[in-house]
XYZ file of C-alpha atoms in Angstrom:
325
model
C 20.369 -15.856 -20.062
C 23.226 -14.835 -17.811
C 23.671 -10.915 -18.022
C 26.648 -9.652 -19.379
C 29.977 -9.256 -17.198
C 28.491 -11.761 -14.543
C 30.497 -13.723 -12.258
C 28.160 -14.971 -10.038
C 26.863 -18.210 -8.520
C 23.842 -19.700 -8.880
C 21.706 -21.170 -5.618
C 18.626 -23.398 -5.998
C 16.493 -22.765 -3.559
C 13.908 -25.104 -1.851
C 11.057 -23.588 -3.784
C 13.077 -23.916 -6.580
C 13.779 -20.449 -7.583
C 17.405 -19.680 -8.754
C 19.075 -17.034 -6.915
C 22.186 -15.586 -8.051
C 25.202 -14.492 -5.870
C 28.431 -13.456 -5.479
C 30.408 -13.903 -1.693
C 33.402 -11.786 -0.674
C 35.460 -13.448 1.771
C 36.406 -11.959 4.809
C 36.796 -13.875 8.461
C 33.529 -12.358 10.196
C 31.332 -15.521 11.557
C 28.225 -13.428 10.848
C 28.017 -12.114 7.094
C 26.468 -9.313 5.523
C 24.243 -9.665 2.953
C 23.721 -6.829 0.654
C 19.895 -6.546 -0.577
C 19.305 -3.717 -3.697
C 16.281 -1.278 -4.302
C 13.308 -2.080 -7.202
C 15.526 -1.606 -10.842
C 18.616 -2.719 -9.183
C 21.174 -6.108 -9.052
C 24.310 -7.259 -6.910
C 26.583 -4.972 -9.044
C 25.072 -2.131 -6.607
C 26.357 -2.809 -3.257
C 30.114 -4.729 -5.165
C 31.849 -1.400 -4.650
C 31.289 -1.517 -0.977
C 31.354 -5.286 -0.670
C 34.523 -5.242 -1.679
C 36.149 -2.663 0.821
C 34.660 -4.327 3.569
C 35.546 -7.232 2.592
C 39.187 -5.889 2.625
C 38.429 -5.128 5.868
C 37.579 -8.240 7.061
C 33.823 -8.456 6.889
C 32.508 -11.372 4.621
C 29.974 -10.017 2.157
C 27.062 -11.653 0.001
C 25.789 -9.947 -2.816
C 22.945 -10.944 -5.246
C 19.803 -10.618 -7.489
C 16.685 -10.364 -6.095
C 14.180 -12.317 -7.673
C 13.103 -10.835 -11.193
C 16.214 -9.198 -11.393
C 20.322 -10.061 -13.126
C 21.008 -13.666 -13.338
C 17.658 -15.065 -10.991
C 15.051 -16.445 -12.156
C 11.770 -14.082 -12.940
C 8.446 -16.414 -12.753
C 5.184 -14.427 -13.378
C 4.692 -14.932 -10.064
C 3.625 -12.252 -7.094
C 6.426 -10.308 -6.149
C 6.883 -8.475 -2.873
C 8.868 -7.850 0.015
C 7.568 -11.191 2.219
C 8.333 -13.187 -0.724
C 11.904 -11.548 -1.023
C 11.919 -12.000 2.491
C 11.428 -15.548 2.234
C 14.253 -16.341 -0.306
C 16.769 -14.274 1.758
C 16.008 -16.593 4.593
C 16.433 -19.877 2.408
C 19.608 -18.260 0.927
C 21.341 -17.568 3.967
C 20.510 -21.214 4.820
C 21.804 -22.522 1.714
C 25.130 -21.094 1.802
C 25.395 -22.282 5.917
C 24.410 -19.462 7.578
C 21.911 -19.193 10.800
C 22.681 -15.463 11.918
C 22.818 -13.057 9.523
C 22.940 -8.558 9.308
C 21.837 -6.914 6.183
C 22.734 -3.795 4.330
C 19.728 -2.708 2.070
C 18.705 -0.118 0.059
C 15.188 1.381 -1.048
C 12.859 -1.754 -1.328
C 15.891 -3.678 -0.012
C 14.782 -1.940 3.700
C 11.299 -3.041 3.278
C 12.383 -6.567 2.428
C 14.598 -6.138 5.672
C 11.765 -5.411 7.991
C 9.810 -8.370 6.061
C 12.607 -10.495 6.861
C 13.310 -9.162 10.737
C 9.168 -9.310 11.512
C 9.087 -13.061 10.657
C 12.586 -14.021 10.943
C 14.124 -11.739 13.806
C 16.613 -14.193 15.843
C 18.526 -14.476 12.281
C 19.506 -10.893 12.514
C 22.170 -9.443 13.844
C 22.239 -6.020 12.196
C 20.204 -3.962 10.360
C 21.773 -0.974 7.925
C 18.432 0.684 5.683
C 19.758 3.115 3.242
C 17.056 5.585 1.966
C 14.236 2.803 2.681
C 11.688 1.644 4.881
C 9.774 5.191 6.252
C 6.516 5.201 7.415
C 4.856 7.492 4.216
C 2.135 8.984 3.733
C -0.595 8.755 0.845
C 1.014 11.765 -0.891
C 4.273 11.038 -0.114
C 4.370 7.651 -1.793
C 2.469 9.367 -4.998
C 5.463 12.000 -4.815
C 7.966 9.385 -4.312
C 6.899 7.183 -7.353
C 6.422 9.927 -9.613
C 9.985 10.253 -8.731
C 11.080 6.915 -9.988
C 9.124 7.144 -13.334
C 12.586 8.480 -15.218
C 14.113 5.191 -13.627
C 11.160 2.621 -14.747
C 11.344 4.125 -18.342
C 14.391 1.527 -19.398
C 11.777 -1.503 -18.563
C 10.876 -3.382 -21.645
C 12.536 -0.820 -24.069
C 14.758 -2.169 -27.289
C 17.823 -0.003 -27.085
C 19.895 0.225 -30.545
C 23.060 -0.932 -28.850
C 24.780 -0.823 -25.428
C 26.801 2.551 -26.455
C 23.241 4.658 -26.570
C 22.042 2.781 -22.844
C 24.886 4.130 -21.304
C 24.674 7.579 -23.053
C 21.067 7.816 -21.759
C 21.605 6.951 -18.289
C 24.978 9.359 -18.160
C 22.547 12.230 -18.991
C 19.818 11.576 -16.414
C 19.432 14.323 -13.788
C 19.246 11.859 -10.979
C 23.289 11.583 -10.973
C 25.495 14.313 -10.544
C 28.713 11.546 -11.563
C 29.415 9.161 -13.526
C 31.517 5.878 -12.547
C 33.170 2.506 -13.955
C 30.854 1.060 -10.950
C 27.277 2.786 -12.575
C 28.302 1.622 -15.662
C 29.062 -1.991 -14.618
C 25.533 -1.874 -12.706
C 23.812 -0.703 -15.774
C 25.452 -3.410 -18.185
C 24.783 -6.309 -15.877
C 21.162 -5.300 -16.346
C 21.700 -5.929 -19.989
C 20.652 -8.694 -22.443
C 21.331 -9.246 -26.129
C 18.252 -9.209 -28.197
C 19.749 -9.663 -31.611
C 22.858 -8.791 -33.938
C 24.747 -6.846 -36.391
C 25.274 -8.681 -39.438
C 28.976 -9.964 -39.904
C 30.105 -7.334 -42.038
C 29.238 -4.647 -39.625
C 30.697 -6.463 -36.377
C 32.770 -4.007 -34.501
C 35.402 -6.363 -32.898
C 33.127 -6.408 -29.713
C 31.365 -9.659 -28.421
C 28.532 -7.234 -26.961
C 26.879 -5.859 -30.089
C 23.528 -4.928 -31.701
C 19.817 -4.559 -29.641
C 19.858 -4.850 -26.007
C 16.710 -4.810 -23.653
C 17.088 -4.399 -20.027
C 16.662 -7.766 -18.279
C 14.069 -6.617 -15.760
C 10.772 -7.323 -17.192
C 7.752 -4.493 -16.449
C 5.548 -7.496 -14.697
C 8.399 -8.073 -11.982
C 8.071 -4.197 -11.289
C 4.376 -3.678 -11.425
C 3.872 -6.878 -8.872
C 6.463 -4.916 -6.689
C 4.539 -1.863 -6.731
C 0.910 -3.102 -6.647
C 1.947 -5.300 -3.234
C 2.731 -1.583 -1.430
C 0.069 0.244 -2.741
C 1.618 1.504 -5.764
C 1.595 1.046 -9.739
C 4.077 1.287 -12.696
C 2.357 4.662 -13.683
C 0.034 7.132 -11.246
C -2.907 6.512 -13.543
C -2.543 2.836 -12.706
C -3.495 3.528 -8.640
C -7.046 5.053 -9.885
C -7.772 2.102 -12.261
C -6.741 -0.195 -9.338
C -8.785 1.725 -7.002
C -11.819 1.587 -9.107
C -11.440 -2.214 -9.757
C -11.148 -3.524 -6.760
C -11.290 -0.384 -3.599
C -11.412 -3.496 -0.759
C -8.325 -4.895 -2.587
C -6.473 -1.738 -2.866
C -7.093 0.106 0.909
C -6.225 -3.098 2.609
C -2.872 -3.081 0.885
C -2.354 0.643 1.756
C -3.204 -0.375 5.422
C -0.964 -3.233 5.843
C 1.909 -1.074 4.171
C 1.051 1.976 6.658
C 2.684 0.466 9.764
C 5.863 -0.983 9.429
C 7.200 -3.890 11.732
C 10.026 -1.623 13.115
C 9.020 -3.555 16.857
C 10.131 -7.034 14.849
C 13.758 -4.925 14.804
C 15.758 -5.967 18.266
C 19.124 -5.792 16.978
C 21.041 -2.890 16.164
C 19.980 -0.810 13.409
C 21.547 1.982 11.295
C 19.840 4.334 9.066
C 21.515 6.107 6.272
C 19.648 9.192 4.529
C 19.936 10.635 1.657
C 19.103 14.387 1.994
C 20.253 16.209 -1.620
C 17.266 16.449 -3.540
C 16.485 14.282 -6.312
C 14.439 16.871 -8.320
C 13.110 19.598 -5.962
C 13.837 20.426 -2.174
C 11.545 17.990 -0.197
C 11.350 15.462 -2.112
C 13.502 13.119 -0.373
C 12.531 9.494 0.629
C 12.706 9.422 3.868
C 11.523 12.982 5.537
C 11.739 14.174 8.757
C 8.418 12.851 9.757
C 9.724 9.059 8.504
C 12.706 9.684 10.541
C 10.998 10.808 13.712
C 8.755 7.737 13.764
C 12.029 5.689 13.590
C 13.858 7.196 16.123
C 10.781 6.738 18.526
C 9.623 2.883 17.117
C 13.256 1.485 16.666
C 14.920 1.046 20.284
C 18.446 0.608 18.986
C 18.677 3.006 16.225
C 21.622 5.528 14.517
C 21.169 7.765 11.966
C 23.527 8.743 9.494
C 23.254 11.790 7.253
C 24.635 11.905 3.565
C 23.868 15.408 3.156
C 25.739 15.713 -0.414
C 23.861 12.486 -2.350
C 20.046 11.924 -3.475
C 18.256 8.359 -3.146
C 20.474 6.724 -6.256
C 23.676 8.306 -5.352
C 23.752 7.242 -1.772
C 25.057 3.765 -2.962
C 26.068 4.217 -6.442
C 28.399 7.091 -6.054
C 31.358 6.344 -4.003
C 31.752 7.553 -0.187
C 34.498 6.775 1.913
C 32.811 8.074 5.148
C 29.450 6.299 4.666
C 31.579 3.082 4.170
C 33.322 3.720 6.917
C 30.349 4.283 9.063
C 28.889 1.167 8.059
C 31.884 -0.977 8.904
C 32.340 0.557 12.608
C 28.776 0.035 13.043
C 28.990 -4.032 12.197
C 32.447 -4.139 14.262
C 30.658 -2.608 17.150
C-alpha cells in the first residue's frame, strides 16, 4: 500500500525487491544519495534534499527496505543487505560513482556499502552513526530508542492522536510541517469511519505505522541488539556462539574500506541525560585516528533525532561546501 502523501518512484531491483525513491535534480555528475536511520523513510533527509538541490547538487532520496513505499519480505535485514540494494539502486537509475549522506543505521549501511563497494564512493557524510561502541554503550543507546520503537505494530484511533503523541515526546524540543510529513508517510489506513461520521478528510479512521516490528528486530539482532533489553539475554542464552560472533563482527568497523572524503556530523545535546549521546568522545577519537580523510562537525544545540529533523541552516551549509570541495 503506498503511504500517504507519497510521491515517489518505484525501482525493481535485480533481486526483485521494490525500492522506492524520489530524485531532486540538480547538475552535479556525482549524486547524493540520502540513506535514513532504523524507524525512518525518504521524507527525513527531503528538507535538505531540496536546498541542495537548489543549490545545484542532484539528490536521491528513498525507503530502505522494510520501510515507506518498499517492499518488507520477512527476510534478514541488515546493513550488508541495505548495502547491497544501495549499490543495485545507484545502478538502476545510471549511476557508477556515488557520495552518501546517512544518518544513524544509515552510517553503518555506509561503511557496509564503502567496505565492499569503495571505488563507487565519492563522499561520505555520517550523521550521529557509525561509532565504534562499547557493550554498555549500545545497551544505553537502545534503551534510548525504546520511546521511538513503541509506534511499531500499534493501532492508533486516527492520524490526529499519532501526531499528538509524537508532538509530546521529549526527544524533540520543535515541532515542524517536515516531522509531521515524516511521521504521516509512515502511515497506513487500517480501516474506516462509517459514512455518517466522515469528516470531509480522505485520511480517516485506524492507522498503524507501516514499519512492521520483524523489519526492526532483524535490524537489531544483525548488530548485536534486540527490540527490548530482555530480548539480548534470551538471545544470549539460546544461542551464546550465535550472539558473541555478531557482537565481534559489529566491534570493528570497516572505517579502512573509507578512502574518500568523509564528514562526520554529531549530535551533542542530550537526548535524556548528559552522556548519553551516540557517538562519544571515545567513538570520535577512534575516527579521527582510523579515518585518514576525516572532518568533524559539531551540532552542539540538537540530540540524535533533531540533527536531521529539525532544520539547520549551518549544518546544511556545511554539508554542501564539503561535496563542492
Amino acid at each position: 500500500m503506498l503511504q500517504f502523501g507519497s510521491d515517489s518512484k518505484i525501482a525493481t531491483l535485480p533481486s526483485g525487491i521494490r525500492i522506492s525513491y524520489r530524485i531532486f535534480p540538480g547538475k552535479s555528475k556525482v549524486p547524493l544519495f540520502c540513506v535514513h536511520g532504523l524507524t525512518g523513510n525518504l521524507k527525513n533527509f527531503e528538507p535538505i534534499a531540496q536546498g541542495l538541490s537548489k543549490k545545484g547538487i542532484t539528490v536521491i532520496v528513498y525507503d530502505l527496505r522494510g520501510r515507506g513505499n518498499s517492499d518488507k519480505p520477512k527476510e534478514e535485514y541488515s546493513a550488508r543487505v541495505h548495502a547491497q540494494d544501495l549499490k543495485e539502486l545507484s545502478s538502476i537509475l545510471g549511476y557508477s560513482k556515488i557520495s552518501i549522506l546517512s544518518h544513524s543505521l544509515g552510517a553503518w549501511i555506509t561503511l557496509r556499502f564503502a567496505e565492499k563497494f569503495a571505488s563507487f564512493l565519492e563522499k561520505a557524510v555520517l550523521i550521529d552513526g557509525g561509532g565504534e561502541l562499547s557493550i554498555k554503550r549500545k545497551i544505553s543507546n537502545l534503551l534510548m530508542i525504546q520511546g521511538s520503537l513503541a509506534r511499531l505494530g500499534r493501532r492508533i484511533p486516527s492520524k490526529e492522536i499519532y501526531l499528538q503523541e509524537a508532538k509530546k515526546s521529549p526527544l524533540l524540543s520543535a515541532w515542524n510541517t517536515n516531522i509531521q510529513n515524516f511521521l504521516l508517510y509512515e502511515l497506513e489506513l487500517v480501516g474506516t469511519l462509517s459514512t455518517s461520521l466522515m469528516p470531509g478528510d480522505t485520511f480517516y479512521g485506524p492507522v498503524l505505522c507501516s514499519i512492521p516490528p520483524f523489519v526492526i528486530d532483524s535490524e537489531l539482532k544483525n548488530m548485536g541488539g534486540a527490540m527490548k533489553p530482555a530480548g539480548i539475554i534470551a538471545r544470549i542464552f539460546k544461542d551464546p556462539k550465535e550472539f558473541f560472533k555478531t557482537l565481534k563482527e559489529n566491534k570493528v568497523m570497516p572505517y579502512s574500506a573509507l578512502h574518500c572524503p568523509v564528514l562526520v556530523i554529531r549530535a551533542l545535546k542530550p537526548n535524556f541525560k548528559a552522556g548519553d549521546e551516540l557517538l562519544p568522545s571515545t567513538a570520535i577519537e577512534k575516527m579521527k585516528e582510523k579515518i585518514k580523510n576525516l572532518k568533524v562537525y559539531e551540532l552542539t544545540d540538537k540530540n540524535h533525532y533533531e540533527s536531521v529533523l529539525l532544520e539547520d541552516k549551518d549544518r546544511d551549509q556545511e554539508i554542501f561546501k564539503f561535496l563542492r570541495s
